[in-house]
Short mmCIF file of C-alpha atoms and ligand atoms in Angstrom, two decimals:
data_model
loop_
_atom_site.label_atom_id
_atom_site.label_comp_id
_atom_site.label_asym_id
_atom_site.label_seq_id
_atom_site.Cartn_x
_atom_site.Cartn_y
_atom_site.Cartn_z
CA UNK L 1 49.36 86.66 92.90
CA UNK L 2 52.65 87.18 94.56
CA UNK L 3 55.19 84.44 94.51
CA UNK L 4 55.74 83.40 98.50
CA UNK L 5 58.82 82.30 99.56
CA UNK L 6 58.90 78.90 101.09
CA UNK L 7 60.86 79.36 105.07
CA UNK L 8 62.24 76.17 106.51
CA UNK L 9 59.19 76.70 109.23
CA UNK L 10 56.71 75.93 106.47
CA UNK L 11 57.55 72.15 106.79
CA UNK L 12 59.05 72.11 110.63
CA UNK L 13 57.05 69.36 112.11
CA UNK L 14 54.05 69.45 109.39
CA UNK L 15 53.07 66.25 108.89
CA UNK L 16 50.15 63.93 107.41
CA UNK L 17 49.10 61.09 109.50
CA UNK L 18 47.17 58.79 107.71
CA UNK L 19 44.89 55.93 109.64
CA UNK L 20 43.17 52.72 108.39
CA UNK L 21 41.43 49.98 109.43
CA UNK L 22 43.90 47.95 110.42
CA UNK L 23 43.96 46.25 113.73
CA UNK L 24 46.38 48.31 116.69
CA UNK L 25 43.70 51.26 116.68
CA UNK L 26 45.68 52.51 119.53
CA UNK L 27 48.76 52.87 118.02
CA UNK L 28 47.06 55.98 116.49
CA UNK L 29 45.64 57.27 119.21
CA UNK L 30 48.74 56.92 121.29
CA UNK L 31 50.91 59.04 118.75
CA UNK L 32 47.92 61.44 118.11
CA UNK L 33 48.21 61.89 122.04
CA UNK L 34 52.34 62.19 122.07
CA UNK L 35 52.47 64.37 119.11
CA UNK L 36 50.08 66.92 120.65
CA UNK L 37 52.11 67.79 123.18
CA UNK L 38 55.13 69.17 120.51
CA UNK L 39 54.59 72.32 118.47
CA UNK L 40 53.44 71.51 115.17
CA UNK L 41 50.61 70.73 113.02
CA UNK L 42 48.83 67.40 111.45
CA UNK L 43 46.68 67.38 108.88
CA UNK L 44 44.98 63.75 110.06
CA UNK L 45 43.13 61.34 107.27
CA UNK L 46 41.11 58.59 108.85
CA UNK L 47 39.39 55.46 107.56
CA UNK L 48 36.01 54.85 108.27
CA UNK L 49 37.42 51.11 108.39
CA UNK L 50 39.59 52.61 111.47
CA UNK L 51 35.96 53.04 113.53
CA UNK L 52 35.13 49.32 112.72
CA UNK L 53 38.67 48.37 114.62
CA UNK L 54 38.34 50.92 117.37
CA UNK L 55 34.40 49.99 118.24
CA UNK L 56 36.07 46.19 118.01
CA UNK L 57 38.70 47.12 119.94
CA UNK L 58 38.25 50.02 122.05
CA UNK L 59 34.81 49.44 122.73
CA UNK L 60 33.74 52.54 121.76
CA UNK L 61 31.03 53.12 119.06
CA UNK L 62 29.85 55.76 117.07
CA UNK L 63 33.17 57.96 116.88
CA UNK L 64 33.27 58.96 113.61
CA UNK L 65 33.45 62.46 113.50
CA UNK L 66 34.20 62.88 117.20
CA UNK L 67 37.97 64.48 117.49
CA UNK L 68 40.79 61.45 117.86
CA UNK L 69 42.60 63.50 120.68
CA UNK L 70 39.69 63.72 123.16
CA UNK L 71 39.16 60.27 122.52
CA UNK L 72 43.03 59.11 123.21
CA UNK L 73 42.68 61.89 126.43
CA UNK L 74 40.09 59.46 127.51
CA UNK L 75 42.54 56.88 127.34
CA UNK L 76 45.74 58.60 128.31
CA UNK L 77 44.72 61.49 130.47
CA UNK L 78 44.95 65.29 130.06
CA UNK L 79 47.58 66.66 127.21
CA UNK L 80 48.58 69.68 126.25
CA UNK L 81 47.11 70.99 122.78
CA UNK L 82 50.65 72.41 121.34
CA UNK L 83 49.79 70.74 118.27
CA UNK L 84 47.12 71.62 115.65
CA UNK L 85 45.31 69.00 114.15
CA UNK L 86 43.51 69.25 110.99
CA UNK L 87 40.92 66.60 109.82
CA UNK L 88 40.59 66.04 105.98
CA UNK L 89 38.44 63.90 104.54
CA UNK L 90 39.46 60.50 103.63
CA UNK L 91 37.22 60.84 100.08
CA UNK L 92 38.13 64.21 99.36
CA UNK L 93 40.85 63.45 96.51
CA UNK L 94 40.90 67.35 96.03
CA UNK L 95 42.39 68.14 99.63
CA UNK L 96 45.51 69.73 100.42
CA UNK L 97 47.91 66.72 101.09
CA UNK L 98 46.36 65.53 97.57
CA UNK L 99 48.79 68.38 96.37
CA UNK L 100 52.73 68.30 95.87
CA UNK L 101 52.99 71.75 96.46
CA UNK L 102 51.98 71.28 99.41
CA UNK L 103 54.89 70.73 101.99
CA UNK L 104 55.25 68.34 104.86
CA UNK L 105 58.05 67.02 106.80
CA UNK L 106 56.48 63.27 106.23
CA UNK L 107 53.72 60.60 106.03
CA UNK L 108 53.05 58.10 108.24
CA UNK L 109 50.15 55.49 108.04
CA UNK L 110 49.43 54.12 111.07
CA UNK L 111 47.92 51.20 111.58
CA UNK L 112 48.14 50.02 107.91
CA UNK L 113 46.01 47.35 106.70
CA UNK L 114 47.34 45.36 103.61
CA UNK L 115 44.64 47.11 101.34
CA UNK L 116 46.04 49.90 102.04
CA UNK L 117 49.84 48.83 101.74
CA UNK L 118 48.44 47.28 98.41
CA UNK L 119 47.09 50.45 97.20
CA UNK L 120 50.03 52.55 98.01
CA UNK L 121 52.36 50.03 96.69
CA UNK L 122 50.63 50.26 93.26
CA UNK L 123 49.90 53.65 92.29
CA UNK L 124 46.65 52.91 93.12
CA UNK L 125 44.91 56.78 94.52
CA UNK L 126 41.38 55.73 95.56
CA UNK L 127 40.95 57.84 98.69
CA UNK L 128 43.43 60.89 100.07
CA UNK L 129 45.14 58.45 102.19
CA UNK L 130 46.60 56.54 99.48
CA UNK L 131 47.12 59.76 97.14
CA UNK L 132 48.93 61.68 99.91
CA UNK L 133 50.89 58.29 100.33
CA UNK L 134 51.67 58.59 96.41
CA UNK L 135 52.40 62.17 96.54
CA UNK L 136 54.95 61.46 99.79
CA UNK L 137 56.66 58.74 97.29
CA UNK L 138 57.13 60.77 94.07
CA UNK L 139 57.85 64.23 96.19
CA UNK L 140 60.70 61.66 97.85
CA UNK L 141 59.29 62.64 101.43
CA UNK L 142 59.71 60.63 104.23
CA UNK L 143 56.62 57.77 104.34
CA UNK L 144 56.47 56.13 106.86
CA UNK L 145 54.22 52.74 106.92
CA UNK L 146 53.06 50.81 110.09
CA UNK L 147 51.34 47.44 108.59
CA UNK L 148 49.90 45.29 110.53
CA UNK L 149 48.68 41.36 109.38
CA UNK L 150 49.83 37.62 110.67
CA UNK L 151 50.69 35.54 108.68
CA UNK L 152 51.95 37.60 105.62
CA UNK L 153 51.10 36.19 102.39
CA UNK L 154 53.72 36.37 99.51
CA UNK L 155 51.60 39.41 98.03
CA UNK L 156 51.77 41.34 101.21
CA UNK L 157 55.34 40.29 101.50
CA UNK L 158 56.11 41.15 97.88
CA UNK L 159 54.27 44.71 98.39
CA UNK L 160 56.70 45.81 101.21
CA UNK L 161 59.44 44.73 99.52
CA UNK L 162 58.22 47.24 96.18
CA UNK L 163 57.25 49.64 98.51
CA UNK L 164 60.62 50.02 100.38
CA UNK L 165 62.12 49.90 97.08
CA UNK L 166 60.47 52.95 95.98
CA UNK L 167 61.87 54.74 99.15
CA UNK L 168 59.11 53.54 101.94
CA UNK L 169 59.88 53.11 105.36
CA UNK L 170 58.18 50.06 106.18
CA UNK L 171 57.36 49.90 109.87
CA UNK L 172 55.31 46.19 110.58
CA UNK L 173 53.93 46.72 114.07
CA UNK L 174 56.18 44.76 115.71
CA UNK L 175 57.28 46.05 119.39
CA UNK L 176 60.38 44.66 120.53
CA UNK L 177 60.26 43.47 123.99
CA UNK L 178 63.77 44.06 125.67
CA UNK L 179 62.67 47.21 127.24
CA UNK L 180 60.89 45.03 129.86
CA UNK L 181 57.14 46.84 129.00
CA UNK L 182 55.23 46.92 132.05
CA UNK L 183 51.68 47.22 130.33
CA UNK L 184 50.00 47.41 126.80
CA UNK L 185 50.73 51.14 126.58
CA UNK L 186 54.53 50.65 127.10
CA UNK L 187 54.38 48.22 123.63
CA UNK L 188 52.84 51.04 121.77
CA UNK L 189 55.20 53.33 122.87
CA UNK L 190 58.04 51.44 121.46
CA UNK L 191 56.16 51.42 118.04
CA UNK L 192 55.55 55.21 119.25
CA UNK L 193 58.89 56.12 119.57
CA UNK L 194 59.99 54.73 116.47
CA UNK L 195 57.69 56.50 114.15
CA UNK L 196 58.89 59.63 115.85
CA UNK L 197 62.14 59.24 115.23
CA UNK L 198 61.56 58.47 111.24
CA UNK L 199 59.35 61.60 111.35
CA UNK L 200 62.43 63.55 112.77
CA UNK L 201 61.43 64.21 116.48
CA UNK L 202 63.70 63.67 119.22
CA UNK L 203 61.00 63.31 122.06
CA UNK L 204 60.92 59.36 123.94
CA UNK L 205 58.90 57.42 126.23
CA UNK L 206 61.38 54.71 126.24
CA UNK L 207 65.04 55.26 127.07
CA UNK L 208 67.08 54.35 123.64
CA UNK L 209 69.05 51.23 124.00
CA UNK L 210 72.54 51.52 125.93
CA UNK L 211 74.06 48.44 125.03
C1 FMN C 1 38.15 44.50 113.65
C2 FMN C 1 38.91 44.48 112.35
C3 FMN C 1 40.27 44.23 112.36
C4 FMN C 1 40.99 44.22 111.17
N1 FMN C 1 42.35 43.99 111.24
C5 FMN C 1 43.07 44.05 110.11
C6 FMN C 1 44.49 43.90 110.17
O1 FMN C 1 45.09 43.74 111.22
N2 FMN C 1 45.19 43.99 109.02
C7 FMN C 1 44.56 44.20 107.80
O2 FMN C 1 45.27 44.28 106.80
N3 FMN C 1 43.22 44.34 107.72
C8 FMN C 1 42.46 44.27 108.83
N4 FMN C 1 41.09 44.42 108.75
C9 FMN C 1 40.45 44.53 107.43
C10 FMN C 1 40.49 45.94 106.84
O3 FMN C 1 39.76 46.82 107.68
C11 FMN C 1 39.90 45.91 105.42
O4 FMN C 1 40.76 45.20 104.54
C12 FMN C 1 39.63 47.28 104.85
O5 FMN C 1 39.20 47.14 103.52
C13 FMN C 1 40.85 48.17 104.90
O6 FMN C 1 40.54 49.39 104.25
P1 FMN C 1 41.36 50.73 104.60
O7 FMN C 1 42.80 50.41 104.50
O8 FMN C 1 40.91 51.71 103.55
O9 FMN C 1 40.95 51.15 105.96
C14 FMN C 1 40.34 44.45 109.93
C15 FMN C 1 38.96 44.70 109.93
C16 FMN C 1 38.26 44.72 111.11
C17 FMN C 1 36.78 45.02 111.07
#
């Protein structure tokens, strides 16, 4: 086998999105729809929690297995398809972002329930969402995690504190407000624009804040 040289294109806007079953099921659908619209690739890692939150949100049953960026096109309207998406299976341990050879540009779990956060925060690898998530953390790639929960108890409170400690970007679901949002999507955008920005991408939906 010959030895293949690894370009600085190999891990220009490759990322792994990871997506629980946390509530704010349209904070993933909402960056699923943004992202596709930049050159790149996704290899995408969904919950089957995350279709208990979107049929309880959303309304909409049954999705599993139907493709996340015709359902956020529902939503959002018509998008271009610059990026690729890949879907790997959230119990297949043995996938590609399982794999430190692999390379990305960064993680991001989004939402992030405090299983999840738990999980990640302990070493513990149950499904390819939280062994990606370890891989991102001893491969010191950007991860990026979006938890969601109100209250936080110590534990979950304790976790992101270890989990920022071991080079984390925690990333609580918290839009600011000063931006004056007109509707629900402008909240998610904020979040939106945020995670892009940790993930390295320049594109906004909200102009930055001028002070
Ligand atoms: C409608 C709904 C909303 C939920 N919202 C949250 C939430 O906001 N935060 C959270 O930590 N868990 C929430 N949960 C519970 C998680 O789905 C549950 O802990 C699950 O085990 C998470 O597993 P996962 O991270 O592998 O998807 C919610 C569950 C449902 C059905």
């Amino acid at each position: 086998m010959s030895a293949r040289q690894i370009t600085q294109s190999d891990t220009q806007n490759r990322f792994i999105i990871g997506i629980t079953g946390a509530s704010g099921a349209d904070y993933a659908l909402r960056l699923i729809w943004r992202l596709s619209a930049i050159k790149g690739e996704s290899d995408v890692i969904i919950s089957p929690n995350f279709y208990k939150v979107l049929a309880s949100e959303g309304g909409i049953d049954g999705a599993s297995g139907q493709n996340l960026l015709e359902i956020a096109m529902a939503r959002y309207g018509k998008t271009s398809d610059l990026h690729e998406f890949s879907n790997l299976a959230y119990t297949d341990i043995g996938a590609r972002a399982a794999s430190g050879s692999q390379k990305y540009r960064a993680m991001v779990i989004v939402p992030c329930s405090m299983k999840t956060l738990a999980a990640v925060t302990h070493g513990l690898s149950q499904n390819l969402i939280e062994r990606a998530a370890d891989v991102s953390l001893k491969e010191r790639r950007t991860l990026i995690v979006c938890p969601r929960e109100s209250p936080l108890s110590t534990i979950h409170l304790r976790n992101m504190l270890a989990l920022s400690e071991a080079g984390a970007i925690v990333m609580p679901l918290m839009p600011g407000y000063y931006h004056k949002p007109q509707n629900i999507t402008d909240l998610y955008d904020f979040m939106v624009d945020r995670i892009m920005q940790h993930l390295g991408l320049s594109e906004r939906a909200i102009e930055p804040w001028q002070g």
